[in-house]
PDB file of C-alpha atoms in Angstrom:
ATOM      1  CA  UNK S   1      -4.011  20.963  -3.453  1.00 66.00           C
ATOM      2  CA  UNK S   2      -0.614  20.879  -5.125  1.00 84.00           C
ATOM      3  CA  UNK S   3       2.290  19.647  -3.079  1.00 94.00           C
ATOM      4  CA  UNK S   4       5.853  20.922  -2.948  1.00 97.00           C
ATOM      5  CA  UNK S   5       7.374  20.973  -6.407  1.00 97.00           C
ATOM      6  CA  UNK S   6      11.035  20.919  -7.330  1.00 98.00           C
ATOM      7  CA  UNK S   7      12.920  21.432 -10.567  1.00 97.00           C
ATOM      8  CA  UNK S   8      14.751  20.039 -12.339  1.00 97.00           C
ATOM      9  CA  UNK S   9      14.222  16.389 -11.439  1.00 97.00           C
ATOM     10  CA  UNK S  10      17.731  15.525 -12.529  1.00 97.00           C
ATOM     11  CA  UNK S  11      20.819  17.673 -13.052  1.00 98.00           C
ATOM     12  CA  UNK S  12      24.232  16.687 -14.365  1.00 98.00           C
ATOM     13  CA  UNK S  13      27.179  19.022 -13.840  1.00 98.00           C
ATOM     14  CA  UNK S  14      30.955  18.804 -13.895  1.00 98.00           C
ATOM     15  CA  UNK S  15      33.362  19.661 -11.107  1.00 98.00           C
ATOM     16  CA  UNK S  16      33.771  23.383 -10.559  1.00 98.00           C
ATOM     17  CA  UNK S  17      30.476  24.335 -12.163  1.00 98.00           C
ATOM     18  CA  UNK S  18      27.510  25.904 -10.364  1.00 98.00           C
ATOM     19  CA  UNK S  19      24.112  24.270  -9.850  1.00 98.00           C
ATOM     20  CA  UNK S  20      20.783  25.988  -9.221  1.00 98.00           C
ATOM     21  CA  UNK S  21      17.887  24.033  -7.805  1.00 98.00           C
ATOM     22  CA  UNK S  22      14.376  25.398  -7.450  1.00 98.00           C
ATOM     23  CA  UNK S  23      11.508  24.760  -5.051  1.00 98.00           C
ATOM     24  CA  UNK S  24       7.897  25.924  -4.905  1.00 98.00           C
ATOM     25  CA  UNK S  25       6.218  25.448  -1.538  1.00 97.00           C
ATOM     26  CA  UNK S  26       2.658  24.428  -0.847  1.00 96.00           C
ATOM     27  CA  UNK S  27       0.315  27.380  -1.245  1.00 94.00           C
ATOM     28  CA  UNK S  28       0.120  29.267   2.050  1.00 92.00           C
ATOM     29  CA  UNK S  29       3.403  27.945   3.393  1.00 93.00           C
ATOM     30  CA  UNK S  30       6.036  30.567   4.094  1.00 92.00           C
ATOM     31  CA  UNK S  31       8.897  28.399   5.385  1.00 93.00           C
ATOM     32  CA  UNK S  32      11.175  26.463   3.048  1.00 95.00           C
ATOM     33  CA  UNK S  33      13.809  23.954   4.149  1.00 95.00           C
ATOM     34  CA  UNK S  34      16.551  22.320   2.122  1.00 97.00           C
ATOM     35  CA  UNK S  35      18.079  18.919   2.903  1.00 97.00           C
ATOM     36  CA  UNK S  36      20.809  16.861   1.264  1.00 97.00           C
ATOM     37  CA  UNK S  37      20.719  13.068   1.034  1.00 96.00           C
ATOM     38  CA  UNK S  38      23.979  11.677  -0.291  1.00 93.00           C
ATOM     39  CA  UNK S  39      24.063   8.046  -1.408  1.00 85.00           C
ATOM     40  CA  UNK S  40      24.126   5.758   1.611  1.00 78.00           C
ATOM     41  CA  UNK S  41      23.864   8.650   4.036  1.00 82.00           C
ATOM     42  CA  UNK S  42      20.943  10.087   5.920  1.00 86.00           C
ATOM     43  CA  UNK S  43      19.103  13.309   5.279  1.00 92.00           C
ATOM     44  CA  UNK S  44      21.164  16.287   6.389  1.00 94.00           C
ATOM     45  CA  UNK S  45      19.675  19.720   7.023  1.00 94.00           C
ATOM     46  CA  UNK S  46      21.089  22.421   4.777  1.00 96.00           C
ATOM     47  CA  UNK S  47      19.117  25.661   5.025  1.00 95.00           C
ATOM     48  CA  UNK S  48      15.887  27.159   6.337  1.00 93.00           C
ATOM     49  CA  UNK S  49      14.223  30.242   4.824  1.00 93.00           C
ATOM     50  CA  UNK S  50      11.213  32.083   6.103  1.00 91.00           C
ATOM     51  CA  UNK S  51       9.702  35.363   4.989  1.00 89.00           C
ATOM     52  CA  UNK S  52      12.633  35.891   2.658  1.00 92.00           C
ATOM     53  CA  UNK S  53      15.288  35.533   5.331  1.00 92.00           C
ATOM     54  CA  UNK S  54      17.782  32.749   6.030  1.00 93.00           C
ATOM     55  CA  UNK S  55      16.847  31.562   9.560  1.00 90.00           C
ATOM     56  CA  UNK S  56      19.269  28.691  10.068  1.00 91.00           C
ATOM     57  CA  UNK S  57      21.856  26.672   8.205  1.00 93.00           C
ATOM     58  CA  UNK S  58      23.377  23.285   8.725  1.00 93.00           C
ATOM     59  CA  UNK S  59      27.024  22.291   8.800  1.00 93.00           C
ATOM     60  CA  UNK S  60      27.760  22.957   5.138  1.00 96.00           C
ATOM     61  CA  UNK S  61      30.356  25.238   3.533  1.00 96.00           C
ATOM     62  CA  UNK S  62      29.403  28.734   2.300  1.00 96.00           C
ATOM     63  CA  UNK S  63      29.384  27.569  -1.322  1.00 97.00           C
ATOM     64  CA  UNK S  64      25.945  26.203  -0.475  1.00 98.00           C
ATOM     65  CA  UNK S  65      23.635  29.196  -0.481  1.00 97.00           C
ATOM     66  CA  UNK S  66      20.152  30.140  -1.469  1.00 96.00           C
ATOM     67  CA  UNK S  67      17.405  32.633  -1.343  1.00 96.00           C
ATOM     68  CA  UNK S  68      13.663  32.901  -0.943  1.00 97.00           C
ATOM     69  CA  UNK S  69      11.562  35.045  -3.225  1.00 97.00           C
ATOM     70  CA  UNK S  70       8.545  37.222  -2.333  1.00 96.00           C
ATOM     71  CA  UNK S  71       6.221  34.434  -3.528  1.00 96.00           C
ATOM     72  CA  UNK S  72       8.003  32.115  -1.024  1.00 96.00           C
ATOM     73  CA  UNK S  73       9.597  29.952  -3.689  1.00 97.00           C
ATOM     74  CA  UNK S  74      13.269  29.241  -3.127  1.00 98.00           C
ATOM     75  CA  UNK S  75      16.524  28.545  -4.932  1.00 98.00           C
ATOM     76  CA  UNK S  76      19.461  26.534  -3.700  1.00 98.00           C
ATOM     77  CA  UNK S  77      22.793  27.389  -5.307  1.00 98.00           C
ATOM     78  CA  UNK S  78      25.840  25.200  -5.061  1.00 98.00           C
ATOM     79  CA  UNK S  79      29.040  26.823  -6.304  1.00 97.00           C
ATOM     80  CA  UNK S  80      32.346  25.188  -7.185  1.00 98.00           C
ATOM     81  CA  UNK S  81      30.750  21.754  -7.372  1.00 98.00           C
ATOM     82  CA  UNK S  82      32.678  18.810  -5.972  1.00 97.00           C
ATOM     83  CA  UNK S  83      32.154  15.137  -6.689  1.00 96.00           C
ATOM     84  CA  UNK S  84      30.802  14.573  -3.160  1.00 95.00           C
ATOM     85  CA  UNK S  85      27.990  17.068  -3.815  1.00 97.00           C
ATOM     86  CA  UNK S  86      26.295  14.340  -5.835  1.00 97.00           C
ATOM     87  CA  UNK S  87      23.102  13.686  -3.895  1.00 97.00           C
ATOM     88  CA  UNK S  88      19.343  13.959  -3.748  1.00 97.00           C
ATOM     89  CA  UNK S  89      18.403  17.498  -2.715  1.00 98.00           C
ATOM     90  CA  UNK S  90      15.084  17.757  -0.985  1.00 98.00           C
ATOM     91  CA  UNK S  91      12.948  20.771  -0.314  1.00 97.00           C
ATOM     92  CA  UNK S  92      10.240  20.898   2.334  1.00 96.00           C
ATOM     93  CA  UNK S  93       7.749  23.575   3.253  1.00 95.00           C
ATOM     94  CA  UNK S  94       5.643  24.367   6.306  1.00 92.00           C
ATOM     95  CA  UNK S  95       3.391  26.986   7.744  1.00 89.00           C
ATOM     96  CA  UNK S  96       5.199  29.736   9.585  1.00 80.00           C
ATOM     97  CA  UNK S  97       3.984  28.892  13.051  1.00 67.00           C
ATOM     98  CA  UNK S  98       6.291  26.999  15.373  1.00 64.00           C
ATOM     99  CA  UNK S  99       6.533  23.251  15.207  1.00 67.00           C
ATOM    100  CA  UNK S 100       4.431  22.874  12.087  1.00 84.00           C
ATOM    101  CA  UNK S 101       4.659  19.788   9.912  1.00 90.00           C
ATOM    102  CA  UNK S 102       7.145  19.865   7.038  1.00 93.00           C
ATOM    103  CA  UNK S 103       6.000  18.467   3.713  1.00 95.00           C
ATOM    104  CA  UNK S 104       8.648  17.303   1.257  1.00 97.00           C
ATOM    105  CA  UNK S 105       8.944  17.582  -2.492  1.00 97.00           C
ATOM    106  CA  UNK S 106      10.145  14.808  -4.799  1.00 97.00           C
ATOM    107  CA  UNK S 107      13.729  16.051  -4.841  1.00 97.00           C
ATOM    108  CA  UNK S 108      16.362  16.982  -7.412  1.00 98.00           C
ATOM    109  CA  UNK S 109      19.027  14.400  -8.084  1.00 97.00           C
ATOM    110  CA  UNK S 110      22.347  16.135  -8.759  1.00 98.00           C
ATOM    111  CA  UNK S 111      25.180  14.219 -10.326  1.00 97.00           C
ATOM    112  CA  UNK S 112      28.630  15.831 -10.412  1.00 97.00           C
ATOM    113  CA  UNK S 113      31.094  14.275 -12.861  1.00 97.00           C
TER     114      UNK S 113
ATOM    115  CA  UNK I   1      16.836  17.202  20.286  1.00 53.00           C
ATOM    116  CA  UNK I   2      15.870  13.868  21.774  1.00 54.00           C
ATOM    117  CA  UNK I   3      17.251  10.831  19.984  1.00 87.00           C
ATOM    118  CA  UNK I   4      15.225   7.890  18.790  1.00 94.00           C
ATOM    119  CA  UNK I   5      16.082   4.210  18.459  1.00 95.00           C
ATOM    120  CA  UNK I   6      14.487   2.051  15.783  1.00 96.00           C
ATOM    121  CA  UNK I   7      15.168  -1.472  14.523  1.00 97.00           C
ATOM    122  CA  UNK I   8      17.282  -1.464  11.367  1.00 96.00           C
ATOM    123  CA  UNK I   9      14.842  -3.573   9.391  1.00 97.00           C
ATOM    124  CA  UNK I  10      11.564  -5.456   9.671  1.00 97.00           C
ATOM    125  CA  UNK I  11       9.512  -7.791   7.528  1.00 97.00           C
ATOM    126  CA  UNK I  12       5.729  -7.958   7.374  1.00 96.00           C
ATOM    127  CA  UNK I  13       3.411 -10.129   5.296  1.00 96.00           C
ATOM    128  CA  UNK I  14       1.161  -8.360   2.857  1.00 96.00           C
ATOM    129  CA  UNK I  15      -2.318  -7.799   4.315  1.00 96.00           C
ATOM    130  CA  UNK I  16      -1.105  -8.023   7.900  1.00 96.00           C
ATOM    131  CA  UNK I  17      -0.669  -5.114  10.305  1.00 97.00           C
ATOM    132  CA  UNK I  18       2.841  -3.705  10.382  1.00 98.00           C
ATOM    133  CA  UNK I  19       3.901  -2.518  13.827  1.00 98.00           C
ATOM    134  CA  UNK I  20       7.003  -0.335  13.848  1.00 98.00           C
ATOM    135  CA  UNK I  21       8.475   0.438  17.267  1.00 98.00           C
ATOM    136  CA  UNK I  22      10.440   3.495  18.331  1.00 97.00           C
ATOM    137  CA  UNK I  23      12.189   4.305  21.580  1.00 96.00           C
ATOM    138  CA  UNK I  24      12.570   7.925  22.642  1.00 95.00           C
ATOM    139  CA  UNK I  25      13.391   7.621  26.321  1.00 93.00           C
ATOM    140  CA  UNK I  26      14.781  11.167  26.656  1.00 91.00           C
ATOM    141  CA  UNK I  27      11.808  12.902  25.077  1.00 91.00           C
ATOM    142  CA  UNK I  28      10.806  16.203  26.675  1.00 89.00           C
ATOM    143  CA  UNK I  29       7.290  17.255  27.523  1.00 87.00           C
ATOM    144  CA  UNK I  30       7.183  19.759  24.685  1.00 86.00           C
ATOM    145  CA  UNK I  31       8.315  17.385  21.938  1.00 89.00           C
ATOM    146  CA  UNK I  32       6.087  15.740  19.356  1.00 92.00           C
ATOM    147  CA  UNK I  33       6.631  12.264  17.938  1.00 94.00           C
ATOM    148  CA  UNK I  34       6.590  12.386  14.132  1.00 95.00           C
ATOM    149  CA  UNK I  35       6.681   9.610  11.581  1.00 97.00           C
ATOM    150  CA  UNK I  36       7.780   9.956   7.973  1.00 97.00           C
ATOM    151  CA  UNK I  37       8.526   7.348   5.372  1.00 97.00           C
ATOM    152  CA  UNK I  38      10.730   7.414   2.305  1.00 96.00           C
ATOM    153  CA  UNK I  39      10.067   5.161  -0.617  1.00 95.00           C
ATOM    154  CA  UNK I  40      13.191   4.517  -2.678  1.00 88.00           C
ATOM    155  CA  UNK I  41      14.650   7.729  -4.163  1.00 83.00           C
ATOM    156  CA  UNK I  42      11.559   9.794  -3.394  1.00 92.00           C
ATOM    157  CA  UNK I  43      11.018  12.627  -0.931  1.00 95.00           C
ATOM    158  CA  UNK I  44       9.983  11.713   2.611  1.00 96.00           C
ATOM    159  CA  UNK I  45       6.246  11.432   3.074  1.00 96.00           C
ATOM    160  CA  UNK I  46       4.600  12.677   6.262  1.00 96.00           C
ATOM    161  CA  UNK I  47       2.556   9.956   7.949  1.00 97.00           C
ATOM    162  CA  UNK I  48       1.358  11.082  11.363  1.00 96.00           C
ATOM    163  CA  UNK I  49       2.386  12.826  14.550  1.00 94.00           C
ATOM    164  CA  UNK I  50       1.272  13.040  18.179  1.00 94.00           C
ATOM    165  CA  UNK I  51       2.118  14.559  21.527  1.00 92.00           C
ATOM    166  CA  UNK I  52       0.725  12.199  24.144  1.00 90.00           C
ATOM    167  CA  UNK I  53      -2.600  10.852  22.910  1.00 86.00           C
ATOM    168  CA  UNK I  54      -2.958   8.057  20.389  1.00 93.00           C
ATOM    169  CA  UNK I  55      -3.625   9.338  16.888  1.00 96.00           C
ATOM    170  CA  UNK I  56      -5.180   7.805  13.784  1.00 97.00           C
ATOM    171  CA  UNK I  57      -5.505   9.021  10.213  1.00 96.00           C
ATOM    172  CA  UNK I  58      -6.171   7.458   6.849  1.00 95.00           C
ATOM    173  CA  UNK I  59      -2.631   6.125   6.605  1.00 95.00           C
ATOM    174  CA  UNK I  60      -1.771   4.818  10.060  1.00 97.00           C
ATOM    175  CA  UNK I  61      -2.231   4.802  13.815  1.00 98.00           C
ATOM    176  CA  UNK I  62       0.262   6.090  16.349  1.00 98.00           C
ATOM    177  CA  UNK I  63       0.313   4.585  19.808  1.00 97.00           C
ATOM    178  CA  UNK I  64       2.357   6.496  22.413  1.00 96.00           C
ATOM    179  CA  UNK I  65       3.003   4.904  25.793  1.00 96.00           C
ATOM    180  CA  UNK I  66       1.779   6.722  28.881  1.00 94.00           C
ATOM    181  CA  UNK I  67       5.313   7.661  29.935  1.00 94.00           C
ATOM    182  CA  UNK I  68       5.980   8.837  26.333  1.00 95.00           C
ATOM    183  CA  UNK I  69       9.266   6.951  26.219  1.00 95.00           C
ATOM    184  CA  UNK I  70       8.250   4.817  23.280  1.00 96.00           C
ATOM    185  CA  UNK I  71       5.729   4.667  20.469  1.00 97.00           C
ATOM    186  CA  UNK I  72       4.472   2.289  17.778  1.00 98.00           C
ATOM    187  CA  UNK I  73       3.396   3.132  14.263  1.00 98.00           C
ATOM    188  CA  UNK I  74       0.740   0.779  12.971  1.00 98.00           C
ATOM    189  CA  UNK I  75      -0.037   0.276   9.291  1.00 97.00           C
ATOM    190  CA  UNK I  76      -3.262  -1.728   9.593  1.00 96.00           C
ATOM    191  CA  UNK I  77      -3.214  -3.627   6.305  1.00 94.00           C
ATOM    192  CA  UNK I  78       0.232  -3.477   4.769  1.00 96.00           C
ATOM    193  CA  UNK I  79       0.595  -3.584   0.983  1.00 96.00           C
ATOM    194  CA  UNK I  80       3.649  -3.914  -1.212  1.00 96.00           C
ATOM    195  CA  UNK I  81       3.561  -0.136  -1.713  1.00 95.00           C
ATOM    196  CA  UNK I  82       4.284   0.307   2.008  1.00 97.00           C
ATOM    197  CA  UNK I  83       7.825  -0.989   1.480  1.00 97.00           C
ATOM    198  CA  UNK I  84       9.962   1.981   2.548  1.00 97.00           C
ATOM    199  CA  UNK I  85      12.275   3.381   5.205  1.00 96.00           C
ATOM    200  CA  UNK I  86      10.257   4.650   8.161  1.00 98.00           C
ATOM    201  CA  UNK I  87      11.651   7.456  10.296  1.00 96.00           C
ATOM    202  CA  UNK I  88      10.586   8.180  13.862  1.00 96.00           C
ATOM    203  CA  UNK I  89      11.501  11.721  14.865  1.00 94.00           C
ATOM    204  CA  UNK I  90      10.964  13.878  17.930  1.00 92.00           C
ATOM    205  CA  UNK I  91      10.550  17.605  17.428  1.00 87.00           C
ATOM    206  CA  UNK I  92       9.976  20.473  19.824  1.00 81.00           C
ATOM    207  CA  UNK I  93       6.582  22.120  19.620  1.00 74.00           C
ATOM    208  CA  UNK I  94       8.007  25.557  20.203  1.00 72.00           C
ATOM    209  CA  UNK I  95      10.565  25.826  17.390  1.00 70.00           C
ATOM    210  CA  UNK I  96      10.530  26.150  13.658  1.00 65.00           C
ATOM    211  CA  UNK I  97      13.572  24.259  12.727  1.00 76.00           C
ATOM    212  CA  UNK I  98      15.242  21.425  10.984  1.00 84.00           C
ATOM    213  CA  UNK I  99      14.195  17.809  11.241  1.00 88.00           C
ATOM    214  CA  UNK I 100      16.980  15.543  12.444  1.00 87.00           C
ATOM    215  CA  UNK I 101      16.596  12.223  10.686  1.00 90.00           C
ATOM    216  CA  UNK I 102      18.087   9.040  12.078  1.00 90.00           C
ATOM    217  CA  UNK I 103      18.628   5.849  10.090  1.00 90.00           C
ATOM    218  CA  UNK I 104      15.040   4.680  10.326  1.00 94.00           C
ATOM    219  CA  UNK I 105      13.573   1.194   9.895  1.00 97.00           C
ATOM    220  CA  UNK I 106      13.624  -0.459   6.492  1.00 97.00           C
ATOM    221  CA  UNK I 107      10.249  -2.194   6.217  1.00 98.00           C
ATOM    222  CA  UNK I 108       9.901  -5.014   3.692  1.00 97.00           C
ATOM    223  CA  UNK I 109       6.369  -6.119   2.845  1.00 96.00           C
ATOM    224  CA  UNK I 110       6.456  -9.729   1.713  1.00 95.00           C
ATOM    225  CA  UNK I 111       3.947 -11.007  -0.866  1.00 92.00           C
TER     226      UNK I 111
END
């Protein structure tokens, strides 16, 4: 069974540009979570999508946004990129039911110059 | 969510059992204990979870004390590929929601 996939693996942007990161969940999973891991910092929760709706978001500015498609894949968009947005962005998926295990993808490493 | 306390780092000789402790003294009755690990620059890998009984799978064993205030993750025969940061997390059973990661334990497997 295929795991969570993310693309691209690496992304280089300049300040002020927009970045789009993509995630495909494990087949059958309807919930998608996004996390940010900046260098030297822990994993921080960004966003949670389920059944196409944003269910919760972490303490990040509105320029971090996303969506979930009918096939449950998801995009994370980061507008007006800042240098401190450079990080590993991780996507996880889980079954819809409460408290289910989240499985993580390999991540997209974003570098903002 | 309940907080966890883990040692910052640990060493273990290759081939030996690695025992990683975790304190979660404020855990609630409806919270699971989860373990993930993160090998350098990769996504976190799910290892195991439990509520109050000990659990074992192909990767590890999880021993939870009777009062549920602490647990130990056991990697029975550590290899160099087990070198990673190990995260102990408590999560409610009745919520779909974010995982709150702490700093974890950096485990070094020594050849």
